[in-house]
């Protein structure tokens, strides 16, 4: 990846709002091409290993890009296996980051916010320190909380957060996945339409909110990465 041509500080919030609005009718590949041209080697992809949809689209535009996956220590074995399949299949630099030293194995039982902050957000933010912009596979159709997500914005860390797939609905995503044989986590076919850590992800009945199995029974809906 070439070097960046700009920095987050050089983009005002008005610039970002205008960029985001301008991308409303753009293909994800156009958004990714802009991001790669603008941020170069300072750009990464954040991956949950639920599917490789964003990675598949991205590597057609920006092969060799860094992909950051946080291994919380609580993932399903299928998710870790998916990460290895993605590493073998796509032209990426897969970075698996962990909070090695202080893992509290039962924190999720008593305080899921603290557990996510410690085992997911902290290692992710540590990794993000090497970048000025990052892309995620967030889509507005994921949940009501994501329905108004901008395509380009500044996150709470001051980094540029880019969601090239924000406008893709499920039918569009499913059609791309089928046409391109995108790597998928097998748990998607086992009752888990949204996949997080094992202790905090339950199967969802057909037709229910796909994210209702995440932290089921609590008000928590996000781990904090997309804040
Ligand atoms: S999703 Fe659950 S197990 Fe994973 S980091 Fe958050 S609270 Fe901990």
mmCIF file with all atom_site columns, C-alpha atoms and ligand atoms in Angstrom:
data_model
loop_
_atom_site.group_PDB
_atom_site.id
_atom_site.type_symbol
_atom_site.label_atom_id
_atom_site.label_alt_id
_atom_site.label_comp_id
_atom_site.label_asym_id
_atom_site.label_entity_id
_atom_site.label_seq_id
_atom_site.pdbx_PDB_ins_code
_atom_site.Cartn_x
_atom_site.Cartn_y
_atom_site.Cartn_z
_atom_site.occupancy
_atom_site.B_iso_or_equiv
_atom_site.pdbx_formal_charge
_atom_site.auth_seq_id
_atom_site.auth_comp_id
_atom_site.auth_asym_id
_atom_site.auth_atom_id
_atom_site.pdbx_PDB_model_num
ATOM   1   C  CA  . UNK A 1 1   ? 0.000   0.000   0.000  1.00 0.00 ? 1   UNK A CA  1
ATOM   2   C  CA  . UNK A 1 2   ? 1.337   3.482   -0.815 1.00 0.00 ? 2   UNK A CA  1
ATOM   3   C  CA  . UNK A 1 3   ? 1.649   6.158   1.822  1.00 0.00 ? 3   UNK A CA  1
ATOM   4   C  CA  . UNK A 1 4   ? -1.241  8.422   2.858  1.00 0.00 ? 4   UNK A CA  1
ATOM   5   C  CA  . UNK A 1 5   ? -2.033  11.620  1.013  1.00 0.00 ? 5   UNK A CA  1
ATOM   6   C  CA  . UNK A 1 6   ? -3.892  13.253  3.899  1.00 0.00 ? 6   UNK A CA  1
ATOM   7   C  CA  . UNK A 1 7   ? -4.429  13.039  7.653  1.00 0.00 ? 7   UNK A CA  1
ATOM   8   C  CA  . UNK A 1 8   ? -7.622  12.977  9.727  1.00 0.00 ? 8   UNK A CA  1
ATOM   9   C  CA  . UNK A 1 9   ? -6.844  16.435  11.095 1.00 0.00 ? 9   UNK A CA  1
ATOM   10  C  CA  . UNK A 1 10  ? -6.855  17.910  7.614  1.00 0.00 ? 10  UNK A CA  1
ATOM   11  C  CA  . UNK A 1 11  ? -10.475 16.841  7.108  1.00 0.00 ? 11  UNK A CA  1
ATOM   12  C  CA  . UNK A 1 12  ? -13.082 18.967  8.864  1.00 0.00 ? 12  UNK A CA  1
ATOM   13  C  CA  . UNK A 1 13  ? -16.334 17.524  10.106 1.00 0.00 ? 13  UNK A CA  1
ATOM   14  C  CA  . UNK A 1 14  ? -18.050 19.386  7.257  1.00 0.00 ? 14  UNK A CA  1
ATOM   15  C  CA  . UNK A 1 15  ? -15.662 17.734  4.794  1.00 0.00 ? 15  UNK A CA  1
ATOM   16  C  CA  . UNK A 1 16  ? -16.547 14.323  6.191  1.00 0.00 ? 16  UNK A CA  1
ATOM   17  C  CA  . UNK A 1 17  ? -20.284 15.004  6.110  1.00 0.00 ? 17  UNK A CA  1
ATOM   18  C  CA  . UNK A 1 18  ? -20.016 16.109  2.478  1.00 0.00 ? 18  UNK A CA  1
ATOM   19  C  CA  . UNK A 1 19  ? -17.942 13.052  1.564  1.00 0.00 ? 19  UNK A CA  1
ATOM   20  C  CA  . UNK A 1 20  ? -20.399 10.765  3.296  1.00 0.00 ? 20  UNK A CA  1
ATOM   21  C  CA  . UNK A 1 21  ? -23.378 12.337  1.543  1.00 0.00 ? 21  UNK A CA  1
ATOM   22  C  CA  . UNK A 1 22  ? -21.580 12.122  -1.783 1.00 0.00 ? 22  UNK A CA  1
ATOM   23  C  CA  . UNK A 1 23  ? -21.028 8.404   -1.329 1.00 0.00 ? 23  UNK A CA  1
ATOM   24  C  CA  . UNK A 1 24  ? -24.718 7.621   -0.714 1.00 0.00 ? 24  UNK A CA  1
ATOM   25  C  CA  . UNK A 1 25  ? -25.179 6.428   -4.292 1.00 0.00 ? 25  UNK A CA  1
ATOM   26  C  CA  . UNK A 1 26  ? -21.663 5.064   -4.756 1.00 0.00 ? 26  UNK A CA  1
ATOM   27  C  CA  . UNK A 1 27  ? -20.640 1.434   -4.990 1.00 0.00 ? 27  UNK A CA  1
ATOM   28  C  CA  . UNK A 1 28  ? -18.611 0.124   -2.019 1.00 0.00 ? 28  UNK A CA  1
ATOM   29  C  CA  . UNK A 1 29  ? -15.622 -0.260  -4.335 1.00 0.00 ? 29  UNK A CA  1
ATOM   30  C  CA  . UNK A 1 30  ? -15.682 3.500   -5.023 1.00 0.00 ? 30  UNK A CA  1
ATOM   31  C  CA  . UNK A 1 31  ? -15.668 4.274   -1.305 1.00 0.00 ? 31  UNK A CA  1
ATOM   32  C  CA  . UNK A 1 32  ? -12.811 1.833   -0.746 1.00 0.00 ? 32  UNK A CA  1
ATOM   33  C  CA  . UNK A 1 33  ? -10.822 3.256   -3.663 1.00 0.00 ? 33  UNK A CA  1
ATOM   34  C  CA  . UNK A 1 34  ? -11.161 6.751   -2.173 1.00 0.00 ? 34  UNK A CA  1
ATOM   35  C  CA  . UNK A 1 35  ? -10.116 5.474   1.257  1.00 0.00 ? 35  UNK A CA  1
ATOM   36  C  CA  . UNK A 1 36  ? -7.114  3.582   -0.128 1.00 0.00 ? 36  UNK A CA  1
ATOM   37  C  CA  . UNK A 1 37  ? -6.005  6.560   -2.226 1.00 0.00 ? 37  UNK A CA  1
ATOM   38  C  CA  . UNK A 1 38  ? -6.426  8.943   0.699  1.00 0.00 ? 38  UNK A CA  1
ATOM   39  C  CA  . UNK A 1 39  ? -5.035  6.969   3.620  1.00 0.00 ? 39  UNK A CA  1
ATOM   40  C  CA  . UNK A 1 40  ? -2.832  4.378   1.890  1.00 0.00 ? 40  UNK A CA  1
ATOM   41  C  CA  . UNK A 1 41  ? -0.874  2.276   4.369  1.00 0.00 ? 41  UNK A CA  1
ATOM   42  C  CA  . UNK A 1 42  ? -2.561  4.164   7.237  1.00 0.00 ? 42  UNK A CA  1
ATOM   43  C  CA  . UNK A 1 43  ? -5.833  2.362   6.391  1.00 0.00 ? 43  UNK A CA  1
ATOM   44  C  CA  . UNK A 1 44  ? -6.935  -1.006  7.762  1.00 0.00 ? 44  UNK A CA  1
ATOM   45  C  CA  . UNK A 1 45  ? -9.996  -3.240  7.796  1.00 0.00 ? 45  UNK A CA  1
ATOM   46  C  CA  . UNK A 1 46  ? -11.549 -4.370  11.078 1.00 0.00 ? 46  UNK A CA  1
ATOM   47  C  CA  . UNK A 1 47  ? -12.901 -7.907  10.814 1.00 0.00 ? 47  UNK A CA  1
ATOM   48  C  CA  . UNK A 1 48  ? -15.127 -9.941  13.130 1.00 0.00 ? 48  UNK A CA  1
ATOM   49  C  CA  . UNK A 1 49  ? -14.789 -13.089 11.013 1.00 0.00 ? 49  UNK A CA  1
ATOM   50  C  CA  . UNK A 1 50  ? -18.545 -13.445 10.741 1.00 0.00 ? 50  UNK A CA  1
ATOM   51  C  CA  . UNK A 1 51  ? -18.039 -13.224 6.992  1.00 0.00 ? 51  UNK A CA  1
ATOM   52  C  CA  . UNK A 1 52  ? -15.395 -11.959 4.579  1.00 0.00 ? 52  UNK A CA  1
ATOM   53  C  CA  . UNK A 1 53  ? -17.734 -9.759  2.573  1.00 0.00 ? 53  UNK A CA  1
ATOM   54  C  CA  . UNK A 1 54  ? -15.880 -6.483  3.133  1.00 0.00 ? 54  UNK A CA  1
ATOM   55  C  CA  . UNK A 1 55  ? -12.514 -8.230  2.748  1.00 0.00 ? 55  UNK A CA  1
ATOM   56  C  CA  . UNK A 1 56  ? -13.576 -9.737  -0.577 1.00 0.00 ? 56  UNK A CA  1
ATOM   57  C  CA  . UNK A 1 57  ? -14.749 -6.365  -1.925 1.00 0.00 ? 57  UNK A CA  1
ATOM   58  C  CA  . UNK A 1 58  ? -11.721 -4.534  -0.520 1.00 0.00 ? 58  UNK A CA  1
ATOM   59  C  CA  . UNK A 1 59  ? -9.011  -6.825  -1.844 1.00 0.00 ? 59  UNK A CA  1
ATOM   60  C  CA  . UNK A 1 60  ? -10.257 -6.277  -5.416 1.00 0.00 ? 60  UNK A CA  1
ATOM   61  C  CA  . UNK A 1 61  ? -9.424  -2.605  -4.954 1.00 0.00 ? 61  UNK A CA  1
ATOM   62  C  CA  . UNK A 1 62  ? -6.667  -2.610  -2.348 1.00 0.00 ? 62  UNK A CA  1
ATOM   63  C  CA  . UNK A 1 63  ? -4.863  -5.977  -2.247 1.00 0.00 ? 63  UNK A CA  1
ATOM   64  C  CA  . UNK A 1 64  ? -2.365  -6.383  0.565  1.00 0.00 ? 64  UNK A CA  1
ATOM   65  C  CA  . UNK A 1 65  ? -4.357  -4.283  3.019  1.00 0.00 ? 65  UNK A CA  1
ATOM   66  C  CA  . UNK A 1 66  ? -3.978  -4.888  6.754  1.00 0.00 ? 66  UNK A CA  1
ATOM   67  C  CA  . UNK A 1 67  ? -6.924  -6.696  8.368  1.00 0.00 ? 67  UNK A CA  1
ATOM   68  C  CA  . UNK A 1 68  ? -7.229  -6.457  12.159 1.00 0.00 ? 68  UNK A CA  1
ATOM   69  C  CA  . UNK A 1 69  ? -9.050  -9.219  14.034 1.00 0.00 ? 69  UNK A CA  1
ATOM   70  C  CA  . UNK A 1 70  ? -9.321  -9.128  17.823 1.00 0.00 ? 70  UNK A CA  1
ATOM   71  C  CA  . UNK A 1 71  ? -9.025  -12.538 19.417 1.00 0.00 ? 71  UNK A CA  1
ATOM   72  C  CA  . UNK A 1 72  ? -10.794 -11.924 22.713 1.00 0.00 ? 72  UNK A CA  1
ATOM   73  C  CA  . UNK A 1 73  ? -10.048 -15.436 23.930 1.00 0.00 ? 73  UNK A CA  1
ATOM   74  C  CA  . UNK A 1 74  ? -13.770 -16.162 23.989 1.00 0.00 ? 74  UNK A CA  1
ATOM   75  C  CA  . UNK A 1 75  ? -14.454 -16.802 20.317 1.00 0.00 ? 75  UNK A CA  1
ATOM   76  C  CA  . UNK A 1 76  ? -16.175 -19.891 18.986 1.00 0.00 ? 76  UNK A CA  1
ATOM   77  C  CA  . UNK A 1 77  ? -13.681 -22.352 17.439 1.00 0.00 ? 77  UNK A CA  1
ATOM   78  C  CA  . UNK A 1 78  ? -15.516 -21.842 14.147 1.00 0.00 ? 78  UNK A CA  1
ATOM   79  C  CA  . UNK A 1 79  ? -14.666 -18.139 14.213 1.00 0.00 ? 79  UNK A CA  1
ATOM   80  C  CA  . UNK A 1 80  ? -10.962 -18.786 14.733 1.00 0.00 ? 80  UNK A CA  1
ATOM   81  C  CA  . UNK A 1 81  ? -11.051 -21.357 11.925 1.00 0.00 ? 81  UNK A CA  1
ATOM   82  C  CA  . UNK A 1 82  ? -12.763 -18.795 9.692  1.00 0.00 ? 82  UNK A CA  1
ATOM   83  C  CA  . UNK A 1 83  ? -9.925  -16.352 10.363 1.00 0.00 ? 83  UNK A CA  1
ATOM   84  C  CA  . UNK A 1 84  ? -7.437  -18.922 9.085  1.00 0.00 ? 84  UNK A CA  1
ATOM   85  C  CA  . UNK A 1 85  ? -9.543  -19.622 5.990  1.00 0.00 ? 85  UNK A CA  1
ATOM   86  C  CA  . UNK A 1 86  ? -9.680  -15.886 5.298  1.00 0.00 ? 86  UNK A CA  1
ATOM   87  C  CA  . UNK A 1 87  ? -5.911  -15.616 5.726  1.00 0.00 ? 87  UNK A CA  1
ATOM   88  C  CA  . UNK A 1 88  ? -5.350  -18.372 3.146  1.00 0.00 ? 88  UNK A CA  1
ATOM   89  C  CA  . UNK A 1 89  ? -7.959  -17.158 0.657  1.00 0.00 ? 89  UNK A CA  1
ATOM   90  C  CA  . UNK A 1 90  ? -7.425  -13.398 0.365  1.00 0.00 ? 90  UNK A CA  1
ATOM   91  C  CA  . UNK A 1 91  ? -4.400  -11.154 -0.377 1.00 0.00 ? 91  UNK A CA  1
ATOM   92  C  CA  . UNK A 1 92  ? -4.309  -9.495  3.050  1.00 0.00 ? 92  UNK A CA  1
ATOM   93  C  CA  . UNK A 1 93  ? -1.962  -8.975  5.959  1.00 0.00 ? 93  UNK A CA  1
ATOM   94  C  CA  . UNK A 1 94  ? -4.003  -10.529 8.778  1.00 0.00 ? 94  UNK A CA  1
ATOM   95  C  CA  . UNK A 1 95  ? -3.164  -9.104  12.180 1.00 0.00 ? 95  UNK A CA  1
ATOM   96  C  CA  . UNK A 1 96  ? -4.636  -11.080 15.082 1.00 0.00 ? 96  UNK A CA  1
ATOM   97  C  CA  . UNK A 1 97  ? -4.413  -8.950  18.211 1.00 0.00 ? 97  UNK A CA  1
ATOM   98  C  CA  . UNK A 1 98  ? -4.993  -10.046 21.799 1.00 0.00 ? 98  UNK A CA  1
ATOM   99  C  CA  . UNK A 1 99  ? -4.966  -8.748  25.314 1.00 0.00 ? 99  UNK A CA  1
ATOM   100 C  CA  . UNK A 1 100 ? -2.607  -11.459 26.517 1.00 0.00 ? 100 UNK A CA  1
ATOM   101 C  CA  . UNK A 1 101 ? -1.466  -10.580 29.961 1.00 0.00 ? 101 UNK A CA  1
ATOM   102 C  CA  . UNK A 1 102 ? -4.509  -9.760  32.023 1.00 0.00 ? 102 UNK A CA  1
ATOM   103 C  CA  . UNK A 1 103 ? -7.337  -11.831 30.636 1.00 0.00 ? 103 UNK A CA  1
ATOM   104 C  CA  . UNK A 1 104 ? -10.080 -12.295 33.224 1.00 0.00 ? 104 UNK A CA  1
ATOM   105 C  CA  . UNK A 1 105 ? -11.790 -15.450 32.131 1.00 0.00 ? 105 UNK A CA  1
ATOM   106 C  CA  . UNK A 1 106 ? -15.152 -14.875 33.840 1.00 0.00 ? 106 UNK A CA  1
ATOM   107 C  CA  . UNK A 1 107 ? -15.531 -11.093 33.628 1.00 0.00 ? 107 UNK A CA  1
ATOM   108 C  CA  . UNK A 1 108 ? -18.302 -11.499 31.042 1.00 0.00 ? 108 UNK A CA  1
ATOM   109 C  CA  . UNK A 1 109 ? -20.423 -13.148 33.760 1.00 0.00 ? 109 UNK A CA  1
ATOM   110 C  CA  . UNK A 1 110 ? -20.494 -10.044 35.927 1.00 0.00 ? 110 UNK A CA  1
ATOM   111 C  CA  . UNK A 1 111 ? -19.750 -7.030  33.739 1.00 0.00 ? 111 UNK A CA  1
ATOM   112 C  CA  . UNK A 1 112 ? -20.009 -7.358  29.968 1.00 0.00 ? 112 UNK A CA  1
ATOM   113 C  CA  . UNK A 1 113 ? -19.126 -3.705  29.375 1.00 0.00 ? 113 UNK A CA  1
ATOM   114 C  CA  . UNK A 1 114 ? -15.898 -4.084  31.322 1.00 0.00 ? 114 UNK A CA  1
ATOM   115 C  CA  . UNK A 1 115 ? -15.154 -7.386  29.604 1.00 0.00 ? 115 UNK A CA  1
ATOM   116 C  CA  . UNK A 1 116 ? -15.631 -5.886  26.124 1.00 0.00 ? 116 UNK A CA  1
ATOM   117 C  CA  . UNK A 1 117 ? -13.580 -2.840  27.086 1.00 0.00 ? 117 UNK A CA  1
ATOM   118 C  CA  . UNK A 1 118 ? -10.733 -5.013  28.313 1.00 0.00 ? 118 UNK A CA  1
ATOM   119 C  CA  . UNK A 1 119 ? -10.670 -7.890  25.893 1.00 0.00 ? 119 UNK A CA  1
ATOM   120 C  CA  . UNK A 1 120 ? -12.029 -6.383  22.701 1.00 0.00 ? 120 UNK A CA  1
ATOM   121 C  CA  . UNK A 1 121 ? -11.850 -2.595  22.614 1.00 0.00 ? 121 UNK A CA  1
ATOM   122 C  CA  . UNK A 1 122 ? -8.466  -2.131  24.340 1.00 0.00 ? 122 UNK A CA  1
ATOM   123 C  CA  . UNK A 1 123 ? -6.489  -4.454  22.031 1.00 0.00 ? 123 UNK A CA  1
ATOM   124 C  CA  . UNK A 1 124 ? -8.326  -3.029  19.022 1.00 0.00 ? 124 UNK A CA  1
ATOM   125 C  CA  . UNK A 1 125 ? -7.507  0.547   19.987 1.00 0.00 ? 125 UNK A CA  1
ATOM   126 C  CA  . UNK A 1 126 ? -3.911  -0.434  20.629 1.00 0.00 ? 126 UNK A CA  1
ATOM   127 C  CA  . UNK A 1 127 ? -3.732  -1.844  17.099 1.00 0.00 ? 127 UNK A CA  1
ATOM   128 C  CA  . UNK A 1 128 ? -5.525  1.194   15.653 1.00 0.00 ? 128 UNK A CA  1
ATOM   129 C  CA  . UNK A 1 129 ? -2.750  3.376   16.995 1.00 0.00 ? 129 UNK A CA  1
ATOM   130 C  CA  . UNK A 1 130 ? -0.807  2.473   13.861 1.00 0.00 ? 130 UNK A CA  1
ATOM   131 C  CA  . UNK A 1 131 ? -3.523  3.778   11.512 1.00 0.00 ? 131 UNK A CA  1
ATOM   132 C  CA  . UNK A 1 132 ? -5.412  6.969   10.794 1.00 0.00 ? 132 UNK A CA  1
ATOM   133 C  CA  . UNK A 1 133 ? -8.482  5.367   9.192  1.00 0.00 ? 133 UNK A CA  1
ATOM   134 C  CA  . UNK A 1 134 ? -10.287 2.056   9.378  1.00 0.00 ? 134 UNK A CA  1
ATOM   135 C  CA  . UNK A 1 135 ? -13.087 0.320   7.515  1.00 0.00 ? 135 UNK A CA  1
ATOM   136 C  CA  . UNK A 1 136 ? -15.757 -1.947  8.943  1.00 0.00 ? 136 UNK A CA  1
ATOM   137 C  CA  . UNK A 1 137 ? -18.468 -4.096  7.422  1.00 0.00 ? 137 UNK A CA  1
ATOM   138 C  CA  . UNK A 1 138 ? -21.195 -2.268  9.355  1.00 0.00 ? 138 UNK A CA  1
ATOM   139 C  CA  . UNK A 1 139 ? -24.468 -2.131  7.431  1.00 0.00 ? 139 UNK A CA  1
ATOM   140 C  CA  . UNK A 1 140 ? -27.497 0.003   8.246  1.00 0.00 ? 140 UNK A CA  1
ATOM   141 C  CA  . UNK A 1 141 ? -29.723 -3.039  7.958  1.00 0.00 ? 141 UNK A CA  1
ATOM   142 C  CA  . UNK A 1 142 ? -27.861 -4.748  10.832 1.00 0.00 ? 142 UNK A CA  1
ATOM   143 C  CA  . UNK A 1 143 ? -29.967 -3.153  13.556 1.00 0.00 ? 143 UNK A CA  1
ATOM   144 C  CA  . UNK A 1 144 ? -32.062 -0.053  14.400 1.00 0.00 ? 144 UNK A CA  1
ATOM   145 C  CA  . UNK A 1 145 ? -29.043 1.406   16.206 1.00 0.00 ? 145 UNK A CA  1
ATOM   146 C  CA  . UNK A 1 146 ? -27.099 1.334   12.928 1.00 0.00 ? 146 UNK A CA  1
ATOM   147 C  CA  . UNK A 1 147 ? -29.887 2.597   10.658 1.00 0.00 ? 147 UNK A CA  1
ATOM   148 C  CA  . UNK A 1 148 ? -28.482 6.122   10.374 1.00 0.00 ? 148 UNK A CA  1
ATOM   149 C  CA  . UNK A 1 149 ? -24.772 5.283   10.361 1.00 0.00 ? 149 UNK A CA  1
ATOM   150 C  CA  . UNK A 1 150 ? -22.821 7.584   8.041  1.00 0.00 ? 150 UNK A CA  1
ATOM   151 C  CA  . UNK A 1 151 ? -20.575 6.077   5.395  1.00 0.00 ? 151 UNK A CA  1
ATOM   152 C  CA  . UNK A 1 152 ? -17.643 8.274   6.453  1.00 0.00 ? 152 UNK A CA  1
ATOM   153 C  CA  . UNK A 1 153 ? -17.295 9.818   9.893  1.00 0.00 ? 153 UNK A CA  1
ATOM   154 C  CA  . UNK A 1 154 ? -14.796 10.621  12.629 1.00 0.00 ? 154 UNK A CA  1
ATOM   155 C  CA  . UNK A 1 155 ? -14.850 8.185   15.526 1.00 0.00 ? 155 UNK A CA  1
ATOM   156 C  CA  . UNK A 1 156 ? -14.412 8.977   19.200 1.00 0.00 ? 156 UNK A CA  1
ATOM   157 C  CA  . UNK A 1 157 ? -10.679 8.329   18.856 1.00 0.00 ? 157 UNK A CA  1
ATOM   158 C  CA  . UNK A 1 158 ? -10.271 10.989  16.158 1.00 0.00 ? 158 UNK A CA  1
ATOM   159 C  CA  . UNK A 1 159 ? -9.731  8.378   13.438 1.00 0.00 ? 159 UNK A CA  1
ATOM   160 C  CA  . UNK A 1 160 ? -11.699 8.269   10.204 1.00 0.00 ? 160 UNK A CA  1
ATOM   161 C  CA  . UNK A 1 161 ? -14.238 5.452   10.289 1.00 0.00 ? 161 UNK A CA  1
ATOM   162 C  CA  . UNK A 1 162 ? -15.441 4.219   6.897  1.00 0.00 ? 162 UNK A CA  1
ATOM   163 C  CA  . UNK A 1 163 ? -18.397 1.875   6.272  1.00 0.00 ? 163 UNK A CA  1
ATOM   164 C  CA  . UNK A 1 164 ? -18.320 1.032   2.544  1.00 0.00 ? 164 UNK A CA  1
ATOM   165 C  CA  . UNK A 1 165 ? -21.180 -1.484  2.871  1.00 0.00 ? 165 UNK A CA  1
ATOM   166 C  CA  . UNK A 1 166 ? -23.479 0.763   4.908  1.00 0.00 ? 166 UNK A CA  1
ATOM   167 C  CA  . UNK A 1 167 ? -26.059 0.973   2.125  1.00 0.00 ? 167 UNK A CA  1
ATOM   168 C  CA  . UNK A 1 168 ? -26.135 -2.680  1.174  1.00 0.00 ? 168 UNK A CA  1
ATOM   169 C  CA  . UNK A 1 169 ? -29.294 -4.442  2.263  1.00 0.00 ? 169 UNK A CA  1
ATOM   170 C  CA  . UNK A 1 170 ? -29.372 -8.146  3.029  1.00 0.00 ? 170 UNK A CA  1
ATOM   171 C  CA  . UNK A 1 171 ? -30.455 -9.126  -0.485 1.00 0.00 ? 171 UNK A CA  1
ATOM   172 C  CA  . UNK A 1 172 ? -27.586 -7.205  -2.088 1.00 0.00 ? 172 UNK A CA  1
ATOM   173 C  CA  . UNK A 1 173 ? -25.060 -8.641  0.355  1.00 0.00 ? 173 UNK A CA  1
ATOM   174 C  CA  . UNK A 1 174 ? -26.383 -12.184 -0.062 1.00 0.00 ? 174 UNK A CA  1
ATOM   175 C  CA  . UNK A 1 175 ? -26.261 -11.907 -3.853 1.00 0.00 ? 175 UNK A CA  1
ATOM   176 C  CA  . UNK A 1 176 ? -22.625 -10.727 -3.795 1.00 0.00 ? 176 UNK A CA  1
ATOM   177 C  CA  . UNK A 1 177 ? -21.672 -13.486 -1.342 1.00 0.00 ? 177 UNK A CA  1
ATOM   178 C  CA  . UNK A 1 178 ? -23.252 -16.170 -3.513 1.00 0.00 ? 178 UNK A CA  1
ATOM   179 C  CA  . UNK A 1 179 ? -21.788 -14.841 -6.759 1.00 0.00 ? 179 UNK A CA  1
ATOM   180 C  CA  . UNK A 1 180 ? -18.276 -14.617 -5.343 1.00 0.00 ? 180 UNK A CA  1
ATOM   181 C  CA  . UNK A 1 181 ? -18.211 -17.598 -2.998 1.00 0.00 ? 181 UNK A CA  1
ATOM   182 C  CA  . UNK A 1 182 ? -17.253 -15.316 -0.096 1.00 0.00 ? 182 UNK A CA  1
ATOM   183 C  CA  . UNK A 1 183 ? -15.805 -17.068 2.945  1.00 0.00 ? 183 UNK A CA  1
ATOM   184 C  CA  . UNK A 1 184 ? -18.474 -17.355 5.652  1.00 0.00 ? 184 UNK A CA  1
ATOM   185 C  CA  . UNK A 1 185 ? -18.413 -18.439 9.272  1.00 0.00 ? 185 UNK A CA  1
ATOM   186 C  CA  . UNK A 1 186 ? -20.267 -21.795 9.366  1.00 0.00 ? 186 UNK A CA  1
ATOM   187 C  CA  . UNK A 1 187 ? -22.184 -20.668 12.447 1.00 0.00 ? 187 UNK A CA  1
ATOM   188 C  CA  . UNK A 1 188 ? -24.270 -18.478 10.126 1.00 0.00 ? 188 UNK A CA  1
ATOM   189 C  CA  . UNK A 1 189 ? -25.905 -21.732 9.004  1.00 0.00 ? 189 UNK A CA  1
ATOM   190 C  CA  . UNK A 1 190 ? -26.369 -22.993 12.554 1.00 0.00 ? 190 UNK A CA  1
ATOM   191 C  CA  . UNK A 1 191 ? -28.763 -20.397 13.956 1.00 0.00 ? 191 UNK A CA  1
ATOM   192 C  CA  . UNK A 1 192 ? -26.294 -17.555 14.549 1.00 0.00 ? 192 UNK A CA  1
ATOM   193 C  CA  . UNK A 1 193 ? -27.032 -14.697 12.096 1.00 0.00 ? 193 UNK A CA  1
ATOM   194 C  CA  . UNK A 1 194 ? -24.775 -12.381 14.137 1.00 0.00 ? 194 UNK A CA  1
ATOM   195 C  CA  . UNK A 1 195 ? -21.650 -13.815 15.743 1.00 0.00 ? 195 UNK A CA  1
ATOM   196 C  CA  . UNK A 1 196 ? -19.713 -12.459 18.675 1.00 0.00 ? 196 UNK A CA  1
ATOM   197 C  CA  . UNK A 1 197 ? -17.965 -14.196 21.555 1.00 0.00 ? 197 UNK A CA  1
ATOM   198 C  CA  . UNK A 1 198 ? -19.247 -17.607 22.582 1.00 0.00 ? 198 UNK A CA  1
ATOM   199 C  CA  . UNK A 1 199 ? -20.481 -16.681 26.077 1.00 0.00 ? 199 UNK A CA  1
ATOM   200 C  CA  . UNK A 1 200 ? -22.426 -13.669 24.762 1.00 0.00 ? 200 UNK A CA  1
ATOM   201 C  CA  . UNK A 1 201 ? -23.981 -15.043 21.570 1.00 0.00 ? 201 UNK A CA  1
ATOM   202 C  CA  . UNK A 1 202 ? -27.109 -17.177 21.443 1.00 0.00 ? 202 UNK A CA  1
ATOM   203 C  CA  . UNK A 1 203 ? -28.951 -18.816 18.601 1.00 0.00 ? 203 UNK A CA  1
ATOM   204 C  CA  . UNK A 1 204 ? -31.787 -16.730 17.125 1.00 0.00 ? 204 UNK A CA  1
ATOM   205 C  CA  . UNK A 1 205 ? -35.142 -18.090 16.002 1.00 0.00 ? 205 UNK A CA  1
ATOM   206 C  CA  . UNK A 1 206 ? -35.882 -17.706 12.276 1.00 0.00 ? 206 UNK A CA  1
ATOM   207 C  CA  . UNK A 1 207 ? -37.401 -14.280 11.601 1.00 0.00 ? 207 UNK A CA  1
ATOM   208 C  CA  . UNK A 1 208 ? -36.182 -12.699 14.831 1.00 0.00 ? 208 UNK A CA  1
ATOM   209 C  CA  . UNK A 1 209 ? -33.881 -9.670  14.918 1.00 0.00 ? 209 UNK A CA  1
ATOM   210 C  CA  . UNK A 1 210 ? -30.524 -11.074 13.760 1.00 0.00 ? 210 UNK A CA  1
ATOM   211 C  CA  . UNK A 1 211 ? -28.638 -9.243  16.502 1.00 0.00 ? 211 UNK A CA  1
ATOM   212 C  CA  . UNK A 1 212 ? -31.057 -10.287 19.263 1.00 0.00 ? 212 UNK A CA  1
ATOM   213 C  CA  . UNK A 1 213 ? -28.768 -13.179 20.155 1.00 0.00 ? 213 UNK A CA  1
ATOM   214 C  CA  . UNK A 1 214 ? -25.965 -10.796 21.109 1.00 0.00 ? 214 UNK A CA  1
ATOM   215 C  CA  . UNK A 1 215 ? -25.882 -10.130 24.863 1.00 0.00 ? 215 UNK A CA  1
ATOM   216 C  CA  . UNK A 1 216 ? -29.416 -11.553 24.949 1.00 0.00 ? 216 UNK A CA  1
ATOM   217 C  CA  . UNK A 1 217 ? -31.427 -10.540 27.991 1.00 0.00 ? 217 UNK A CA  1
ATOM   218 C  CA  . UNK A 1 218 ? -29.475 -7.323  28.523 1.00 0.00 ? 218 UNK A CA  1
ATOM   219 C  CA  . UNK A 1 219 ? -29.735 -3.792  27.123 1.00 0.00 ? 219 UNK A CA  1
ATOM   220 C  CA  . UNK A 1 220 ? -26.246 -4.036  25.607 1.00 0.00 ? 220 UNK A CA  1
ATOM   221 C  CA  . UNK A 1 221 ? -26.241 -3.923  21.796 1.00 0.00 ? 221 UNK A CA  1
ATOM   222 C  CA  . UNK A 1 222 ? -22.667 -2.962  20.828 1.00 0.00 ? 222 UNK A CA  1
ATOM   223 C  CA  . UNK A 1 223 ? -19.223 -3.934  22.041 1.00 0.00 ? 223 UNK A CA  1
ATOM   224 C  CA  . UNK A 1 224 ? -17.848 -0.446  21.575 1.00 0.00 ? 224 UNK A CA  1
ATOM   225 C  CA  . UNK A 1 225 ? -15.652 -0.885  18.503 1.00 0.00 ? 225 UNK A CA  1
ATOM   226 C  CA  . UNK A 1 226 ? -18.024 1.086   16.290 1.00 0.00 ? 226 UNK A CA  1
ATOM   227 C  CA  . UNK A 1 227 ? -18.561 3.984   18.706 1.00 0.00 ? 227 UNK A CA  1
HETATM 228 S  S1  . LIG B 2 .   ? -18.622 -10.156 23.827 1.00 0.00 ? 1   LIG B S1  1
HETATM 229 FE FE1 . LIG B 2 .   ? -18.745 -11.102 25.896 1.00 0.00 ? 1   LIG B FE1 1
HETATM 230 S  S2  . LIG B 2 .   ? -16.940 -12.426 26.154 1.00 0.00 ? 1   LIG B S2  1
HETATM 231 FE FE2 . LIG B 2 .   ? -16.589 -11.065 24.346 1.00 0.00 ? 1   LIG B FE2 1
HETATM 232 S  S3  . LIG B 2 .   ? -15.412 -9.388  25.157 1.00 0.00 ? 1   LIG B S3  1
HETATM 233 FE FE3 . LIG B 2 .   ? -17.582 -8.752  25.229 1.00 0.00 ? 1   LIG B FE3 1
HETATM 234 S  S4  . LIG B 2 .   ? -18.381 -9.389  27.262 1.00 0.00 ? 1   LIG B S4  1
HETATM 235 FE FE4 . LIG B 2 .   ? -16.365 -10.411 26.918 1.00 0.00 ? 1   LIG B FE4 1
#
